[in-house]
C-alpha positions as a Markdown table, in Angstrom:
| # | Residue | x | y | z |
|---|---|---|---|---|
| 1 | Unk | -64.6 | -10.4 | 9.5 |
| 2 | Unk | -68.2 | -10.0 | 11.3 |
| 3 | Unk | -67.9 | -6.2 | 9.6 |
| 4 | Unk | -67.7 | -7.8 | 6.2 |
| 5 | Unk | -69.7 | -11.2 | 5.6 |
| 6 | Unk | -71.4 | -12.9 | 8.0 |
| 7 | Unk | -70.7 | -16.5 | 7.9 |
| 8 | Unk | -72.7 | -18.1 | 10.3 |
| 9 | Unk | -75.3 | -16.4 | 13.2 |
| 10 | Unk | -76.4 | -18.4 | 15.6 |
| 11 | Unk | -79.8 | -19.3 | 16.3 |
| 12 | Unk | -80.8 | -17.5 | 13.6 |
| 13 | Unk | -81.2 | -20.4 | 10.9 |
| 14 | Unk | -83.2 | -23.6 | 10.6 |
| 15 | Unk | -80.3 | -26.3 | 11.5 |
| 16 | Unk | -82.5 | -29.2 | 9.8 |
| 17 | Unk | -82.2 | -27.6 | 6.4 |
| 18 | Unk | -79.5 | -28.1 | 4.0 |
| 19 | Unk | -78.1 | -24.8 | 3.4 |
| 20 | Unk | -76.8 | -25.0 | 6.6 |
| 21 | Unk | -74.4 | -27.7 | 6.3 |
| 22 | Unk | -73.3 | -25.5 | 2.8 |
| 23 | Unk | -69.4 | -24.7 | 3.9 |
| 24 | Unk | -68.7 | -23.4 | 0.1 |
| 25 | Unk | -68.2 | -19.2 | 1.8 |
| 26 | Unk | -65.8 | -20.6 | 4.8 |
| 27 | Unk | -63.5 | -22.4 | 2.2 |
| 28 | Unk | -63.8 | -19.8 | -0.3 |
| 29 | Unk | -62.9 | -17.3 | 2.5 |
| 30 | Unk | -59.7 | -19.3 | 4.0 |
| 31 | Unk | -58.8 | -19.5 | 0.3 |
| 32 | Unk | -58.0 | -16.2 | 0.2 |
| 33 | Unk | -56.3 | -15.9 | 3.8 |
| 34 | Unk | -53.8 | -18.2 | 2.3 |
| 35 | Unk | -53.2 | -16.3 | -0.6 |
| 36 | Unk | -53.3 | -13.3 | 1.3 |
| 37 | Unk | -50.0 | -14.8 | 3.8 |
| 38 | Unk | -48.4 | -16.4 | 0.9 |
| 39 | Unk | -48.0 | -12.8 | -0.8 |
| 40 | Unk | -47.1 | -11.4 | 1.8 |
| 41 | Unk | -44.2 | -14.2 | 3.0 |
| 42 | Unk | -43.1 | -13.8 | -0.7 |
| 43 | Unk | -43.0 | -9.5 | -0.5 |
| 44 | Unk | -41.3 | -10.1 | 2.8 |
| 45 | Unk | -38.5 | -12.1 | 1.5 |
| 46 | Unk | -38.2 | -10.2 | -1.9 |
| 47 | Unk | -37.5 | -6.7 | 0.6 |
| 48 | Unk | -34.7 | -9.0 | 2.5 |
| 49 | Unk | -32.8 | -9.6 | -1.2 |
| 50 | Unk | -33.4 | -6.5 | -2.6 |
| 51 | Unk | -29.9 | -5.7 | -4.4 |
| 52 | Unk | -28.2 | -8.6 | -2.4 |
| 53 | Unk | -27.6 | -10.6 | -5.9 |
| 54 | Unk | -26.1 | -8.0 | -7.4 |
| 55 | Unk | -23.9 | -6.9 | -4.8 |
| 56 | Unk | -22.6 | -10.9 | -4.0 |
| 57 | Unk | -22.1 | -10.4 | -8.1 |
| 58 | Unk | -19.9 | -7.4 | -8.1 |
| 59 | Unk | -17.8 | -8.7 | -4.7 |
| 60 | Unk | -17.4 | -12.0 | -6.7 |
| 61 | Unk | -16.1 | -10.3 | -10.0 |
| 62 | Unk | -13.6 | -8.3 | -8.4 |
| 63 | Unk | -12.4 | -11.2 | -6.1 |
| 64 | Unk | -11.7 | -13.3 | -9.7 |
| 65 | Unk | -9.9 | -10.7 | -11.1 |
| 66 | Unk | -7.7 | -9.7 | -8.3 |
| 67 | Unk | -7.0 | -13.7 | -8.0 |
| 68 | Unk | -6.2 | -13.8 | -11.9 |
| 69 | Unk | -4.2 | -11.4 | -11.4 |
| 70 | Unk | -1.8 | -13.0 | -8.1 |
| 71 | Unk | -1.9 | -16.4 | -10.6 |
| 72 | Unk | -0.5 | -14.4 | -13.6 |
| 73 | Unk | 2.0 | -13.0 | -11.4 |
| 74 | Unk | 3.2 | -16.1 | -9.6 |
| 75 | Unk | 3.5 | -17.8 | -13.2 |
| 76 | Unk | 5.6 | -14.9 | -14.6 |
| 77 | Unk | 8.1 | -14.9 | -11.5 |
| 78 | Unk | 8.3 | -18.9 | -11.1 |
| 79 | Unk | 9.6 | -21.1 | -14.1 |
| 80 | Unk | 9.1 | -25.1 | -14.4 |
| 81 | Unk | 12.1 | -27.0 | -12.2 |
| 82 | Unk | 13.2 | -23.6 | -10.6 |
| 83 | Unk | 14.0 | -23.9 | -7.2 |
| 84 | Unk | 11.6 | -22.4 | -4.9 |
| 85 | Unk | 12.7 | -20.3 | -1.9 |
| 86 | Unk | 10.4 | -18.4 | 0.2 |
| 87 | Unk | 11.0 | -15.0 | 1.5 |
| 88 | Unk | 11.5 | -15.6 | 4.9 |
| 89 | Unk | 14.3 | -18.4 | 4.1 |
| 90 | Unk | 15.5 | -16.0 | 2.1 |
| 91 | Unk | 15.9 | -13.2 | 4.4 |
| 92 | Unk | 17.1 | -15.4 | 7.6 |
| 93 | Unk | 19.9 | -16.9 | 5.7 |
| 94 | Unk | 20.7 | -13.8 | 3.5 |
| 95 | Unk | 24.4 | -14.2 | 1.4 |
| 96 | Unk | 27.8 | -12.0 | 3.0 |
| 97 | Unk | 30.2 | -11.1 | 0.7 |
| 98 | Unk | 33.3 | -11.7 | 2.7 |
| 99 | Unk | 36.3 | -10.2 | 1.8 |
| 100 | Unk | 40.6 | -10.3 | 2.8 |
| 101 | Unk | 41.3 | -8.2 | 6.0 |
| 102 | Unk | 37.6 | -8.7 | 7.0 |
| 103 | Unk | 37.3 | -10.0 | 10.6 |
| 104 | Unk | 34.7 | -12.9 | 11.2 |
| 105 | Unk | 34.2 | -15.6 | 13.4 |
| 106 | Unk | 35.4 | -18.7 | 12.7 |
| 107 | Unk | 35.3 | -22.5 | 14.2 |
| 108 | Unk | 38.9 | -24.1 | 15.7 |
| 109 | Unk | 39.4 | -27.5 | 14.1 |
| 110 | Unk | 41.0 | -28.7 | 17.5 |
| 111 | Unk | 38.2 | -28.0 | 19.5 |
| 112 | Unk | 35.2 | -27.1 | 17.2 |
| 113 | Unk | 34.6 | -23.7 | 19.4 |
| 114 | Unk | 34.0 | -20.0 | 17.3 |
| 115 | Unk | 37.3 | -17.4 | 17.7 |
| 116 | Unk | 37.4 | -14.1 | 16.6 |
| 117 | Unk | 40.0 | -14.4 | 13.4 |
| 118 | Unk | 40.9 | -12.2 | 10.3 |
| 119 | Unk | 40.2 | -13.4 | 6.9 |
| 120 | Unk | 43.9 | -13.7 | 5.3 |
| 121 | Unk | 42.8 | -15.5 | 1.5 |
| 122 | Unk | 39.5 | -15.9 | -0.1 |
| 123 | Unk | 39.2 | -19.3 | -2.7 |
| 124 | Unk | 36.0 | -18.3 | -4.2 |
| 125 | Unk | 35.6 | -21.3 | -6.4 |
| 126 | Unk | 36.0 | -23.9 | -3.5 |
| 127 | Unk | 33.9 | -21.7 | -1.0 |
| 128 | Unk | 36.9 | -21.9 | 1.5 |
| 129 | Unk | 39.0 | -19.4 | 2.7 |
| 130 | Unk | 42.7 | -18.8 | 5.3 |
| 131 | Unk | 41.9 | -17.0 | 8.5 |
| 132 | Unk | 44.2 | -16.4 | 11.4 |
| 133 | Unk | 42.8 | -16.3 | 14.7 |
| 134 | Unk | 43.2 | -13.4 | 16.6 |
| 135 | Unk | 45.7 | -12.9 | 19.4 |
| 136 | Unk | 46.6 | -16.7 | 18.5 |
| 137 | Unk | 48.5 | -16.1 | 15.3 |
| 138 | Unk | 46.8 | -19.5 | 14.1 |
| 139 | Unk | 46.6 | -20.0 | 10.3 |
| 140 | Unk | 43.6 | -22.4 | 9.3 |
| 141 | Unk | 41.6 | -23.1 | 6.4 |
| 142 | Unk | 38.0 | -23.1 | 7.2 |
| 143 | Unk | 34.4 | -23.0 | 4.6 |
| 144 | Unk | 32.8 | -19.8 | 4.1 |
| 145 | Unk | 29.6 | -21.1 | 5.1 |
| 146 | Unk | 31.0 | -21.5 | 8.6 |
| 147 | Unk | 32.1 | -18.3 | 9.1 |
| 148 | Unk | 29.8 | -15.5 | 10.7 |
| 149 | Unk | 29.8 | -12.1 | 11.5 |
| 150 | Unk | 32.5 | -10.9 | 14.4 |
| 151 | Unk | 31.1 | -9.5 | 17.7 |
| 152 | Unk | 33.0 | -6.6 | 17.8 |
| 153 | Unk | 35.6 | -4.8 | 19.1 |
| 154 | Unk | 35.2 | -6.4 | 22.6 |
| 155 | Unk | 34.9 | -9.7 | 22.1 |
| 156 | Unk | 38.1 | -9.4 | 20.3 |
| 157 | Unk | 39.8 | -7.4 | 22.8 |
| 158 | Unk | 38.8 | -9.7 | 25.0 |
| 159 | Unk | 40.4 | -13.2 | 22.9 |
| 160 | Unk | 43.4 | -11.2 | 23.1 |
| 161 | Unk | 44.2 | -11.0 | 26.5 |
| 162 | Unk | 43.1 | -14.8 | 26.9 |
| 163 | Unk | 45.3 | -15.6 | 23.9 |
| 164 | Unk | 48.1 | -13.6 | 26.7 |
| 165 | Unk | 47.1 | -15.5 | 29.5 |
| 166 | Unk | 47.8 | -18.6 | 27.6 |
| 167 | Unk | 51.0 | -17.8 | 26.4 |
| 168 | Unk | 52.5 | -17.6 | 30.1 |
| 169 | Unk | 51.1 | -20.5 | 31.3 |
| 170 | Unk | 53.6 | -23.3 | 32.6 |
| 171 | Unk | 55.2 | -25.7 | 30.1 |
| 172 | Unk | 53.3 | -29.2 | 30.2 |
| 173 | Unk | 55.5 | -31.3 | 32.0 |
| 174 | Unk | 57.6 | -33.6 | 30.3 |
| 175 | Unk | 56.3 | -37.4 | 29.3 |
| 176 | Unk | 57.6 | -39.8 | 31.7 |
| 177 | Unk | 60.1 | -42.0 | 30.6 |
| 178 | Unk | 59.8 | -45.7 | 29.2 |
| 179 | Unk | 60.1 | -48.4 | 31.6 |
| 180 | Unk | 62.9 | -50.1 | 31.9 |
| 181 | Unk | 65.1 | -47.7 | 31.0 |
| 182 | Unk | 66.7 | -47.3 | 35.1 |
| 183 | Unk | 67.3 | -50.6 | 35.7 |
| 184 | Unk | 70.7 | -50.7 | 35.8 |
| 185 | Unk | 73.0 | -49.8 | 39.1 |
| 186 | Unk | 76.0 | -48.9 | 37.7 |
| 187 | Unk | 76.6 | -45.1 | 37.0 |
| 188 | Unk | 78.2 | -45.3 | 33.3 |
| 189 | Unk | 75.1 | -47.4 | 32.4 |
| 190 | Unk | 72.7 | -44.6 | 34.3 |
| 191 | Unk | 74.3 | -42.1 | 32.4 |
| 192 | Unk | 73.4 | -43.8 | 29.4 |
| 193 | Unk | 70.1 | -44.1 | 30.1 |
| 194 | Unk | 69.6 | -40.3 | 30.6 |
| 195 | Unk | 71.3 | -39.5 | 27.9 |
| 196 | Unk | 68.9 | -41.7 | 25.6 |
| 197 | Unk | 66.3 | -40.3 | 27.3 |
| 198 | Unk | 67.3 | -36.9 | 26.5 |
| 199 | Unk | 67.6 | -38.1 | 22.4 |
| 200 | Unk | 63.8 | -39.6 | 23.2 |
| 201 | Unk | 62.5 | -36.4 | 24.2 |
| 202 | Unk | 64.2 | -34.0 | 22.0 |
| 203 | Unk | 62.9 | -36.0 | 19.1 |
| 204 | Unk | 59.8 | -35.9 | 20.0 |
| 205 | Unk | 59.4 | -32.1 | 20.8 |
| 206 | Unk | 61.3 | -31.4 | 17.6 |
| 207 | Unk | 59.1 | -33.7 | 15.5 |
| 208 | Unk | 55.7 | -32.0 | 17.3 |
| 209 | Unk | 57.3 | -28.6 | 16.1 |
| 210 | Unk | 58.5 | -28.9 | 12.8 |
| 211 | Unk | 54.9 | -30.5 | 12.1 |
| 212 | Unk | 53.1 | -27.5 | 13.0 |
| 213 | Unk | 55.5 | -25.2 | 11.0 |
| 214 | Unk | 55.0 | -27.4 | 7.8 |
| 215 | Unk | 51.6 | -27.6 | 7.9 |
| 216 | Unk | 51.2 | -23.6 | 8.6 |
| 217 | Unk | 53.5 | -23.3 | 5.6 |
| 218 | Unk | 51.6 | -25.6 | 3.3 |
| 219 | Unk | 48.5 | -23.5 | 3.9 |
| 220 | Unk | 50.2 | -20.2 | 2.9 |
| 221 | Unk | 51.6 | -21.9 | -0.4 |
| 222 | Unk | 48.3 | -22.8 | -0.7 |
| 223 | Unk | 46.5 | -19.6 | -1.1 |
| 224 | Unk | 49.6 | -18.2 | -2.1 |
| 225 | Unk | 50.7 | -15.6 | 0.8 |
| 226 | Unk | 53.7 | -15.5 | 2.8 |
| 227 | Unk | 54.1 | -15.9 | 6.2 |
């Protein structure tokens, strides 16, 4: 500044007169120092935006048309009251086509636990279907939707020699007789006893087999196959 205009030199002016006190060059020269940093605050931030607007402008056009476009899909694949399923519900609970001869696993009625069985009869409307379990020769009726894949040629390998081991265990032991039925001494009126005993027990074994035969039967009629 001392290069260009010289504002004010000291001791080198009457301070009594009233030029002196005239400040009209100072404001008229930070006047234009404020001009001079407001242009250049304004060039600074103009240089910081150059082609940012129309760059936020293009990124923003293509974002709404690619979103247009994943709405006009979703509308053409999804229709009013449809039911909605997602693809990952979709691919964990995906739909087997069973068939006859097919070997699954399937739940026991008597104890709710999985055995390895072979699909025997298919009722398609009702969703059920007859499966024998393997090594047991059991005939059941069990839902589709309960049945799932077999574990293979072990694990039925396996139920089969268990199914074995079962067969030669020892027979249950007999149910003990009523009371009262040995309270006589004399030996015509023991032999009695025994012998209604004997009718008691037979009756009761025979009645336990004929009902499992029946009901294996009525499930084969069922699904019409024979045993």
């Amino acid at each position: 500044m001392a290069e260009k205009e010289v504002l004010f030199l000291r001791g080198s002016t009457d301070l009594d007169s009233e030029d002196v006190w005239d400040d009209t060059l100072l404001i008229r020269m930070w006047d234009k120092s404020l001009e001079k940093l407001q242009k250049g605050l304004l060039n600074n931030k103009d240089l910081g935006n150059m082609d940012k607007p129309e760059k936020d402008s293009s990124i923003s056009k293509k974002n709404d048309v690619f979103l247009d476009k994943q709405r006009k899909n979703s509308d053409d694949n999804l229709d009013v009251g449809s039911n909605c399923i997602s693809e990952e519900d979709s691919s964990n609970n995906p739909q087997i086509e069973y068939k006859i001869n097919q070997q699954v696993r399937a739940p026991y009625s008597f104890d709710g636990l999985e055995y390895e069985a072979t699909i025997i009869n298919i009722n398609e409307e009702e969703g059920l279907c007859l499966v024998k379990f393997i090594g047991y020769e059991n005939v059941e009726e069990v839902s589709l939707a309960d049945l799932t894949p077999s574990h293979g040629r072990n694990a039925i390998r396996t139920q089969k020699f268990q199914a074995r081991q079962y067969e030669k265990r020892p027979p249950q032991p007999i149910m003990p007789p009523p009371m009262g039925l040995f309270h006589c001494t004399h030996s015509e009126e023991e032999a009695y006893s025994s012998m209604l005993m004997s009718w008691y027990l037979n009756g009761y074994h025979t009645g336990y087999y004929e009902g499992l035969r029946h009901g294996k039967e009525a499930a084969l009629r069922q699904y019409g196959c024979q045993s």
